mmCIF file of N, CA and C in Angstrom:
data_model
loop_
_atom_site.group_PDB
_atom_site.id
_atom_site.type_symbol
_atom_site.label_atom_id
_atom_site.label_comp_id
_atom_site.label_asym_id
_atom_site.label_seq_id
_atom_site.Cartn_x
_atom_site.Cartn_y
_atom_site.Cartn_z
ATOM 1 N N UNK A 9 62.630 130.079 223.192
ATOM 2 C CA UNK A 9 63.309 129.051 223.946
ATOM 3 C C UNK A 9 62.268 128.223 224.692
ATOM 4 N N UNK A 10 62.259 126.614 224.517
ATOM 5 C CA UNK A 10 61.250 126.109 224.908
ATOM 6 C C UNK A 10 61.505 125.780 226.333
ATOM 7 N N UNK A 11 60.400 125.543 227.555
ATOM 8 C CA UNK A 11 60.344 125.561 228.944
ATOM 9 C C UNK A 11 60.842 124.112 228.999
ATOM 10 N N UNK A 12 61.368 123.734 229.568
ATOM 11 C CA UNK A 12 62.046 122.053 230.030
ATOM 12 C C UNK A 12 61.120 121.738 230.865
ATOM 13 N N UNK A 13 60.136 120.595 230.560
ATOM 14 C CA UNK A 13 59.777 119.453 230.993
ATOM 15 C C UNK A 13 58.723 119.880 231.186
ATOM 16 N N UNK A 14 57.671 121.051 230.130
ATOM 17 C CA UNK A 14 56.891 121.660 230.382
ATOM 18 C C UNK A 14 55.794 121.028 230.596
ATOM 19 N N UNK A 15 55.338 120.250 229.703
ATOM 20 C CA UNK A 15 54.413 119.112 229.087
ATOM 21 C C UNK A 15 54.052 117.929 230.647
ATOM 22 N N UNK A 16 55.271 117.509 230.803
ATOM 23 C CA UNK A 16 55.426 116.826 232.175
ATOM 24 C C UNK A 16 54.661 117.644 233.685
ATOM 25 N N UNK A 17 55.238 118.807 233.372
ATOM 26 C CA UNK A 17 54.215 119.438 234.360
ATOM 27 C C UNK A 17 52.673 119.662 234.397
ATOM 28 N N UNK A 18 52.581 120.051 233.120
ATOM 29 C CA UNK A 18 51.005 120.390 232.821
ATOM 30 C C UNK A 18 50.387 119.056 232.936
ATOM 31 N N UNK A 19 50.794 117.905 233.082
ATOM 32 C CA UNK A 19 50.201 116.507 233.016
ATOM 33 C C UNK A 19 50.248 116.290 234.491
ATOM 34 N N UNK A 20 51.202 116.366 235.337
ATOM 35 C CA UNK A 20 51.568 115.964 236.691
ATOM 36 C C UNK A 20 50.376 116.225 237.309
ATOM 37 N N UNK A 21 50.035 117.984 236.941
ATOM 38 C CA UNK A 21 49.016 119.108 238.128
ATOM 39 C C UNK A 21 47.711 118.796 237.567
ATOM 40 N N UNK A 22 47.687 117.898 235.988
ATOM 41 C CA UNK A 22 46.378 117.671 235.525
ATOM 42 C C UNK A 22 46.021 119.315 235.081
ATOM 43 N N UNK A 23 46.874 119.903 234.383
ATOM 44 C CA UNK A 23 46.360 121.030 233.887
ATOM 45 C C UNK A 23 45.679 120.956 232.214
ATOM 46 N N UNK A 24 45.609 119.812 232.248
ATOM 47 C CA UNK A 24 45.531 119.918 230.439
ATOM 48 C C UNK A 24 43.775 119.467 230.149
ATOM 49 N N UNK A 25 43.696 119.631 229.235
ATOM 50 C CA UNK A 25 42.021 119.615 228.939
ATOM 51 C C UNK A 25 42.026 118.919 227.629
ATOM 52 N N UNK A 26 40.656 118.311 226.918
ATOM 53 C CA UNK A 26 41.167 117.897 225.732
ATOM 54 C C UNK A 26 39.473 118.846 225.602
ATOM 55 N N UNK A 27 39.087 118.845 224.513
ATOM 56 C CA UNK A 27 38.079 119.975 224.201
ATOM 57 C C UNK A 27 37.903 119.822 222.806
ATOM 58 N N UNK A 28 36.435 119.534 222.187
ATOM 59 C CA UNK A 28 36.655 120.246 220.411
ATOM 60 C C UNK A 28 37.399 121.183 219.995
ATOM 61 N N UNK A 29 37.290 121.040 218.939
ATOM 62 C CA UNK A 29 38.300 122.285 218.172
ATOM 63 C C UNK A 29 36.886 123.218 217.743
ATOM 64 N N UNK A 30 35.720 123.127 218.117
ATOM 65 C CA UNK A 30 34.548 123.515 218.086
ATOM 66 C C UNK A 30 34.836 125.264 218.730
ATOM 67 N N UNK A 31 35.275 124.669 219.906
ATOM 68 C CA UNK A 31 35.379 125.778 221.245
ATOM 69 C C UNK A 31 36.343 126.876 220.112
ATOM 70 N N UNK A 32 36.934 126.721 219.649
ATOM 71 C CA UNK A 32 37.706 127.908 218.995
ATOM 72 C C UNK A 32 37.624 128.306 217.274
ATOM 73 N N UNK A 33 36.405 128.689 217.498
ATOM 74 C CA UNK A 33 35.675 128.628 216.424
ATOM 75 C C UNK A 33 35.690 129.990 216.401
ATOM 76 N N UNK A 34 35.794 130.940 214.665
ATOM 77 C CA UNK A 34 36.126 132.147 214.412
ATOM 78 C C UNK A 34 36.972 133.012 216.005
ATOM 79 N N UNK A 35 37.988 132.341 215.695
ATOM 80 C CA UNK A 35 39.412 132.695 216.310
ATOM 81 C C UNK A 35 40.566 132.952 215.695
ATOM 82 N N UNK A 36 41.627 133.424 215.903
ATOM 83 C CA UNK A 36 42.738 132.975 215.469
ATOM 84 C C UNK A 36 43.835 132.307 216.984
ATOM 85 N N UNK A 37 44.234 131.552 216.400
ATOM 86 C CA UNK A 37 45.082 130.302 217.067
ATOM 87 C C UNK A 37 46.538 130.928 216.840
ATOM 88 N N UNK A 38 47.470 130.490 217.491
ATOM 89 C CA UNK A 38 48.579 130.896 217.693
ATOM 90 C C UNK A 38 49.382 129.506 217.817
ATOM 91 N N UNK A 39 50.478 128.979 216.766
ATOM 92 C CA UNK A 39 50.993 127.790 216.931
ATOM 93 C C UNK A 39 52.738 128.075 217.010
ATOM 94 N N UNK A 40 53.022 126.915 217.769
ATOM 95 C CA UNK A 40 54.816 127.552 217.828
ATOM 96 C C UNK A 40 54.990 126.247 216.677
ATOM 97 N N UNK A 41 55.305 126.800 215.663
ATOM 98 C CA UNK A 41 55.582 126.061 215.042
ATOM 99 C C UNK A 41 56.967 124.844 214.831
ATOM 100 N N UNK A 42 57.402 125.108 215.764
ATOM 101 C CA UNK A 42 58.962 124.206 215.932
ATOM 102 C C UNK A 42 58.580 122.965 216.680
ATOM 103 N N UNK A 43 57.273 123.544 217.885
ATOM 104 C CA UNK A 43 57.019 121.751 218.286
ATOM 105 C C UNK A 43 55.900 121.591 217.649
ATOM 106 N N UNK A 44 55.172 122.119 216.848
ATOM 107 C CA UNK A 44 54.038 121.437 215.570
ATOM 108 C C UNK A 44 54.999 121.163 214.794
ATOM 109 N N UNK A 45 55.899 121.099 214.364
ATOM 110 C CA UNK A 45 56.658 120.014 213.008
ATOM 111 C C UNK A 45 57.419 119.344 213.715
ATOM 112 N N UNK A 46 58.014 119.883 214.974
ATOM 113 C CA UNK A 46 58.450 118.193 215.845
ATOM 114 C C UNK A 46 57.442 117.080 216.128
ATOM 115 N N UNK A 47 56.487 117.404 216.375
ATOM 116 C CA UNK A 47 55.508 116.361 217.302
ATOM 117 C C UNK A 47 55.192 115.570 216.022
ATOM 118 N N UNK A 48 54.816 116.448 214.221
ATOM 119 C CA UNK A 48 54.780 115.794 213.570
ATOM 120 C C UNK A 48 55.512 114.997 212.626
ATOM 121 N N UNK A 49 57.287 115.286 212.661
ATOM 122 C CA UNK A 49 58.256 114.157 212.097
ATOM 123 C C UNK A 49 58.193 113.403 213.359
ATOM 124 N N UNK A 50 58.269 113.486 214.642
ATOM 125 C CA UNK A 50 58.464 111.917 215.440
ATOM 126 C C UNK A 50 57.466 110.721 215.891
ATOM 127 N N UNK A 51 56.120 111.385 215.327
ATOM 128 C CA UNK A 51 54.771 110.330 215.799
ATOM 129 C C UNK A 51 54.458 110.091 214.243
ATOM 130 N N UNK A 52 54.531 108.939 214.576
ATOM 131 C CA UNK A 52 53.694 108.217 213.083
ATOM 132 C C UNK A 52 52.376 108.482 213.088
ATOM 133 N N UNK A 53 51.287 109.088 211.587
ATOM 134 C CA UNK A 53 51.815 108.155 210.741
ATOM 135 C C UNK A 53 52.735 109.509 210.076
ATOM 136 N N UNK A 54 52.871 110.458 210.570
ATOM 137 C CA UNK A 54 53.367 111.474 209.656
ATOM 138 C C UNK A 54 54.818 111.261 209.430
ATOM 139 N N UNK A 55 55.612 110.578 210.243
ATOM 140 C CA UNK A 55 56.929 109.961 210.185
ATOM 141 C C UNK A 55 57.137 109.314 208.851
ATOM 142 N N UNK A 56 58.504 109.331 207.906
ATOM 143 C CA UNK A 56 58.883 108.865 206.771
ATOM 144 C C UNK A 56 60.081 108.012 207.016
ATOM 145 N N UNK A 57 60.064 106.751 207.400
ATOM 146 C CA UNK A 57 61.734 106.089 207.450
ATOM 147 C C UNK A 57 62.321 106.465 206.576
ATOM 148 N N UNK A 58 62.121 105.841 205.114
ATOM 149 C CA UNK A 58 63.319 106.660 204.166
ATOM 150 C C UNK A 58 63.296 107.794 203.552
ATOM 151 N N UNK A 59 63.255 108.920 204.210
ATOM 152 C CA UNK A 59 63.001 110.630 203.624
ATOM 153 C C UNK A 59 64.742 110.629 203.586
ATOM 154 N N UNK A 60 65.418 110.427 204.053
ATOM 155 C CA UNK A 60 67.038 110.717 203.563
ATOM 156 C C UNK A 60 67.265 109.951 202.362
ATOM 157 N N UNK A 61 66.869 108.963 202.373
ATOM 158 C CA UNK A 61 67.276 108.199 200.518
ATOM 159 C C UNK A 61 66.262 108.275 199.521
ATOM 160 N N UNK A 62 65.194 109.064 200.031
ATOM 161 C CA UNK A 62 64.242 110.053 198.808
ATOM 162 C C UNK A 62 64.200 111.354 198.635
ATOM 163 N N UNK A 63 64.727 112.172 199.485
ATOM 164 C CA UNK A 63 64.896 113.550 199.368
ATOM 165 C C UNK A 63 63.408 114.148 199.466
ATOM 166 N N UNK A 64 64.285 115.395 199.004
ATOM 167 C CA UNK A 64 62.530 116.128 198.954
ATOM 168 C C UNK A 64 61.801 116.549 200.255
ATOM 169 N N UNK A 65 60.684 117.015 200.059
ATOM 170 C CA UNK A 65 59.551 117.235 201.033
ATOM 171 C C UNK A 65 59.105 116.003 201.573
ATOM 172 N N UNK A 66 58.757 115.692 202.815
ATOM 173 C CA UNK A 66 58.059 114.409 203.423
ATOM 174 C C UNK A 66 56.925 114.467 202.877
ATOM 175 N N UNK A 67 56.138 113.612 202.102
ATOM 176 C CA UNK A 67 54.945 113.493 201.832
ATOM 177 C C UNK A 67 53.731 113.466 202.774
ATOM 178 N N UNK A 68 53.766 112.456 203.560
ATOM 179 C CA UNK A 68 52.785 112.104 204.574
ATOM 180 C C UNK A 68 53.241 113.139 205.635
ATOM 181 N N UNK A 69 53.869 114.136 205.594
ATOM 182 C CA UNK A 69 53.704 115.883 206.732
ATOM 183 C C UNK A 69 53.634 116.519 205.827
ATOM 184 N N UNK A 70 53.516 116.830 204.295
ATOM 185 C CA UNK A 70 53.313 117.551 203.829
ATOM 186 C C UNK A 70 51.601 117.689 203.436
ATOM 187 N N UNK A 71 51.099 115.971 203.733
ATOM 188 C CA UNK A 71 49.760 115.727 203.807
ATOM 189 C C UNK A 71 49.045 116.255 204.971
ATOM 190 N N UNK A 72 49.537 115.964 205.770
ATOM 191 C CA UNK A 72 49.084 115.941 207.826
ATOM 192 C C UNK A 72 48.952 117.756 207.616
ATOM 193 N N UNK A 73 49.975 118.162 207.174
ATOM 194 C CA UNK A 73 49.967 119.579 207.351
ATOM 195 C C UNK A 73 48.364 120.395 206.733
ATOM 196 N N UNK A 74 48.608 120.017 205.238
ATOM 197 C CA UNK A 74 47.437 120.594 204.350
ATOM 198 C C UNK A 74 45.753 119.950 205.145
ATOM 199 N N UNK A 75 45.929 118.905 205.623
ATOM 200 C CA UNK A 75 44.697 118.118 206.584
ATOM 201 C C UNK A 75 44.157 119.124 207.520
ATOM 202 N N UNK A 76 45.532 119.576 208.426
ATOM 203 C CA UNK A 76 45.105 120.364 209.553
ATOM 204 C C UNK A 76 44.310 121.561 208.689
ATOM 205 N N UNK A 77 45.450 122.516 208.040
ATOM 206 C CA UNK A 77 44.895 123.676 207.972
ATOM 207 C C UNK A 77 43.490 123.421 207.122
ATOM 208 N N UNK A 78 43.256 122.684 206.662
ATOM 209 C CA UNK A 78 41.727 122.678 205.894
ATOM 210 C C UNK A 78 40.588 122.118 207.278
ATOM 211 N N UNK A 79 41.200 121.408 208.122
ATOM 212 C CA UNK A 79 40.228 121.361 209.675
ATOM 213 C C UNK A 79 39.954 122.640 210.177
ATOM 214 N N UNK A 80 41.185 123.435 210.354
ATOM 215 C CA UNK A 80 40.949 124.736 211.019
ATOM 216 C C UNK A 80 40.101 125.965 210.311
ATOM 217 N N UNK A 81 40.550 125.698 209.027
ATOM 218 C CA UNK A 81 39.661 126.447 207.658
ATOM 219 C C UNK A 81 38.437 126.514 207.876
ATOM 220 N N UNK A 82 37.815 124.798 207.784
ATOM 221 C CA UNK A 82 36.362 124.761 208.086
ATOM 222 C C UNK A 82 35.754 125.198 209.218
ATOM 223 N N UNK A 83 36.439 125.906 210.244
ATOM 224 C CA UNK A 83 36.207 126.019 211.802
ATOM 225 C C UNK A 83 36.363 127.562 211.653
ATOM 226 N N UNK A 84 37.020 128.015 210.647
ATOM 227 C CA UNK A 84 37.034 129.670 210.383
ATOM 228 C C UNK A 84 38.134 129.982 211.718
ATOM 229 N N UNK A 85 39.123 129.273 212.023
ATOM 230 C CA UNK A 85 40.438 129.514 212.940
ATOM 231 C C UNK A 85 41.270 129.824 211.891
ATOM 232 N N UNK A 86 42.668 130.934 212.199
ATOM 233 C CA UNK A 86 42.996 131.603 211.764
ATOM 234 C C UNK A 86 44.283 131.167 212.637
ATOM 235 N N UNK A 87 44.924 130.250 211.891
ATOM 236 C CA UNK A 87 46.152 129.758 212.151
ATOM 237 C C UNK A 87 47.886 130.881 212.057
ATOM 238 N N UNK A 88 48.515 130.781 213.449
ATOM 239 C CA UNK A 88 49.459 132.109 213.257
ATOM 240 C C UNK A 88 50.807 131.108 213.936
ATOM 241 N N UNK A 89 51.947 130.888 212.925
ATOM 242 C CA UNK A 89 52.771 129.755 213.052
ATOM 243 C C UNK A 89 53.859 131.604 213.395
ATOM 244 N N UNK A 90 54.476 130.778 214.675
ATOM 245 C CA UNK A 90 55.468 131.208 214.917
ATOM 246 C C UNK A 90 56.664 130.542 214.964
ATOM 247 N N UNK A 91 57.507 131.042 214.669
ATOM 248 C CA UNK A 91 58.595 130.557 214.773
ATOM 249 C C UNK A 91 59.400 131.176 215.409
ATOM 250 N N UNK A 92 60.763 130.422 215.963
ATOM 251 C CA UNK A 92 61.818 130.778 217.055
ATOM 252 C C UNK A 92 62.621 130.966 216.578
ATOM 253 N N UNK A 93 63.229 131.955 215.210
ATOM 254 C CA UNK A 93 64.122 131.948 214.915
ATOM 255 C C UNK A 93 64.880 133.591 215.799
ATOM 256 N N UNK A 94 65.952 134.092 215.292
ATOM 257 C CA UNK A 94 66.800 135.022 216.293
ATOM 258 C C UNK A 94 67.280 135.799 214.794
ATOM 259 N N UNK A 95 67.554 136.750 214.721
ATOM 260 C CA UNK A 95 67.135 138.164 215.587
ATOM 261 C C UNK A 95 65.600 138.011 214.638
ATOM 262 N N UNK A 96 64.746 139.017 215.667
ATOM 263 C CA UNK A 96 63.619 139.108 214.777
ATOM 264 C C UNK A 96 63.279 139.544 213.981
ATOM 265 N N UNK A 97 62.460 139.347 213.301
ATOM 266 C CA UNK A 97 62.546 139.195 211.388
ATOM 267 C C UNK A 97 60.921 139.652 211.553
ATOM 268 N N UNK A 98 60.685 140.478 210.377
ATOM 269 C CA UNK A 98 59.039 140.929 209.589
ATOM 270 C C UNK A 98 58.624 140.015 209.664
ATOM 271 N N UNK A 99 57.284 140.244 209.577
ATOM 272 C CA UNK A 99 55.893 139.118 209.797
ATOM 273 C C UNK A 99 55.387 138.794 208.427
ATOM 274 N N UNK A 100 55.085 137.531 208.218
ATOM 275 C CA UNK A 100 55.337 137.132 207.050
ATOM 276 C C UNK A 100 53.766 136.841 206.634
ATOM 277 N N UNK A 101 52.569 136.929 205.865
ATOM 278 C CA UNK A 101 51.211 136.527 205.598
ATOM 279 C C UNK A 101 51.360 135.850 204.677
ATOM 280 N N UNK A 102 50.992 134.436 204.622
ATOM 281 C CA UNK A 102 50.712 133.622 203.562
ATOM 282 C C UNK A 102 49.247 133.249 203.429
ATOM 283 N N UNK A 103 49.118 133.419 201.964
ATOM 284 C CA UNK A 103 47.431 132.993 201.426
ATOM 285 C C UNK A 103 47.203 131.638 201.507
ATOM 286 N N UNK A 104 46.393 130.831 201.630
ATOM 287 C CA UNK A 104 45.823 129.738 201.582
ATOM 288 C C UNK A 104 45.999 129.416 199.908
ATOM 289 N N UNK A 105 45.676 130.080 199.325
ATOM 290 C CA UNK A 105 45.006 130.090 197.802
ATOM 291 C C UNK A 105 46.746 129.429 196.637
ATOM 292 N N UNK A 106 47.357 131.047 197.340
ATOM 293 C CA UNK A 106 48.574 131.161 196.098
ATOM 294 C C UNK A 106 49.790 130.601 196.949
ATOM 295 N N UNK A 107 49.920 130.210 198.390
ATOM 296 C CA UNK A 107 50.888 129.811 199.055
ATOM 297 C C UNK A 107 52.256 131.051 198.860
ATOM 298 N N UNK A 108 51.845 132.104 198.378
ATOM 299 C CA UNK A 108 53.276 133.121 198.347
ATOM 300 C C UNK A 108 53.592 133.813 199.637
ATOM 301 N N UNK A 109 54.336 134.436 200.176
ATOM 302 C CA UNK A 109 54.456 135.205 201.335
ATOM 303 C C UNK A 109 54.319 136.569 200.758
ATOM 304 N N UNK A 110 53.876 137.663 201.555
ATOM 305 C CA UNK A 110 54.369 138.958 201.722
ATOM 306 C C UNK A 110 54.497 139.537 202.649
ATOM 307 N N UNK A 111 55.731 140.796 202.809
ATOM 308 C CA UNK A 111 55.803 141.411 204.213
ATOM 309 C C UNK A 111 54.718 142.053 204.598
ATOM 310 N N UNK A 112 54.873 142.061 205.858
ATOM 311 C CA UNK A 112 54.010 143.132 206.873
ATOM 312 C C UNK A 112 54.560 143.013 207.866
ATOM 313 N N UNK A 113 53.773 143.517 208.968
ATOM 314 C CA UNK A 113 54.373 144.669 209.802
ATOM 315 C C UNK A 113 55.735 144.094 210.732
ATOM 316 N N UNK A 114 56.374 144.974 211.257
ATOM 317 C CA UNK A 114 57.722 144.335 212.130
ATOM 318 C C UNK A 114 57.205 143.279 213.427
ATOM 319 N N UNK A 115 57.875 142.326 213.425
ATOM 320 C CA UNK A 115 58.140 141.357 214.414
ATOM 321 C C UNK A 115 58.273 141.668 215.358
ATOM 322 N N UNK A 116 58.149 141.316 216.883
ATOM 323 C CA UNK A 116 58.819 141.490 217.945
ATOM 324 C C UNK A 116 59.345 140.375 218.600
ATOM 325 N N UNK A 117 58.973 139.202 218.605
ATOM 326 C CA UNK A 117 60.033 137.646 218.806
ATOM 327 C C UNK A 117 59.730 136.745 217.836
ATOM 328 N N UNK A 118 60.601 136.541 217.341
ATOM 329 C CA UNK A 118 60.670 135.792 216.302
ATOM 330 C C UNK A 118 59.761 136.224 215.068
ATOM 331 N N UNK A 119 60.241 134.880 214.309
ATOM 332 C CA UNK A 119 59.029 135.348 212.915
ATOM 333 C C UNK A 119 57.467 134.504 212.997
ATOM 334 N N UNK A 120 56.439 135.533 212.457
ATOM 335 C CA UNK A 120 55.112 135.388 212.598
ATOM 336 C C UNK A 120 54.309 134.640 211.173
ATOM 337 N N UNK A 121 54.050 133.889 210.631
ATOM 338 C CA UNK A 121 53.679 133.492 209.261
ATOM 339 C C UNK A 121 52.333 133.042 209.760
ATOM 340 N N UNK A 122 51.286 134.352 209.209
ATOM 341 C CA UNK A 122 49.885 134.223 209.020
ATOM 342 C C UNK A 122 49.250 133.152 208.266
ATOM 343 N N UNK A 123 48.387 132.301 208.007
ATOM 344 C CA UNK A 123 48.040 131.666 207.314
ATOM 345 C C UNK A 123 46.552 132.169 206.749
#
């Protein structure tokens, strides 16, 4: 469940930093993935006006997406997309290589998809 007006705060108190992606170098990163695919359907350029009268996958977020993880790749970050879904669900590892999932170990909030 996301914090209301979280963003607004961390900006108000000046808590936010901007920093290379250098600094988190052979890490693994932890992303909520519900506002990483919000932030990227509502800010252009990853936005598609007509994705309802073409169907399908969005191209230009299906691009933005594969961009990032090959940034973080080269940085040896170890991208861990969570998601908010209910009740919690097995942790899911996906390869870079073959894009398949397999289970592992039990969840404790929400679902976990390793990259």
């Amino acid at each position: 469940m996301p914090i209301k007006h979280f963003d607004n705060y961390l900006t108000e108190r000046k808590h936010l930093q901007t920093l290379s992606l250098n600094v988190l170098a052979d890490s693994r990163l932890g992303i909520d993935a519900h506002y990483y695919l919000k932030q990227l359907a509502e800010n252009l350029p990853s936005r598609e006006p007509l994705l309802a009268a073409t169907g399908g996958l969005p191209l230009a977020l299906t691009t933005r997406i594969e961009t990032d993880l090959r940034t973080l790749e080269k940085l040896r970050i170890k991208p861990v997309f969570v998601f908010p879904w209910s009740p919690p669900c097995q942790t899911l590892e996906a390869t870079a290589t073959s894009g398949r999932l397999g289970r592992g170990m039990q969840g404790t909030e929400g679902c976990v998809v390793q990259v």
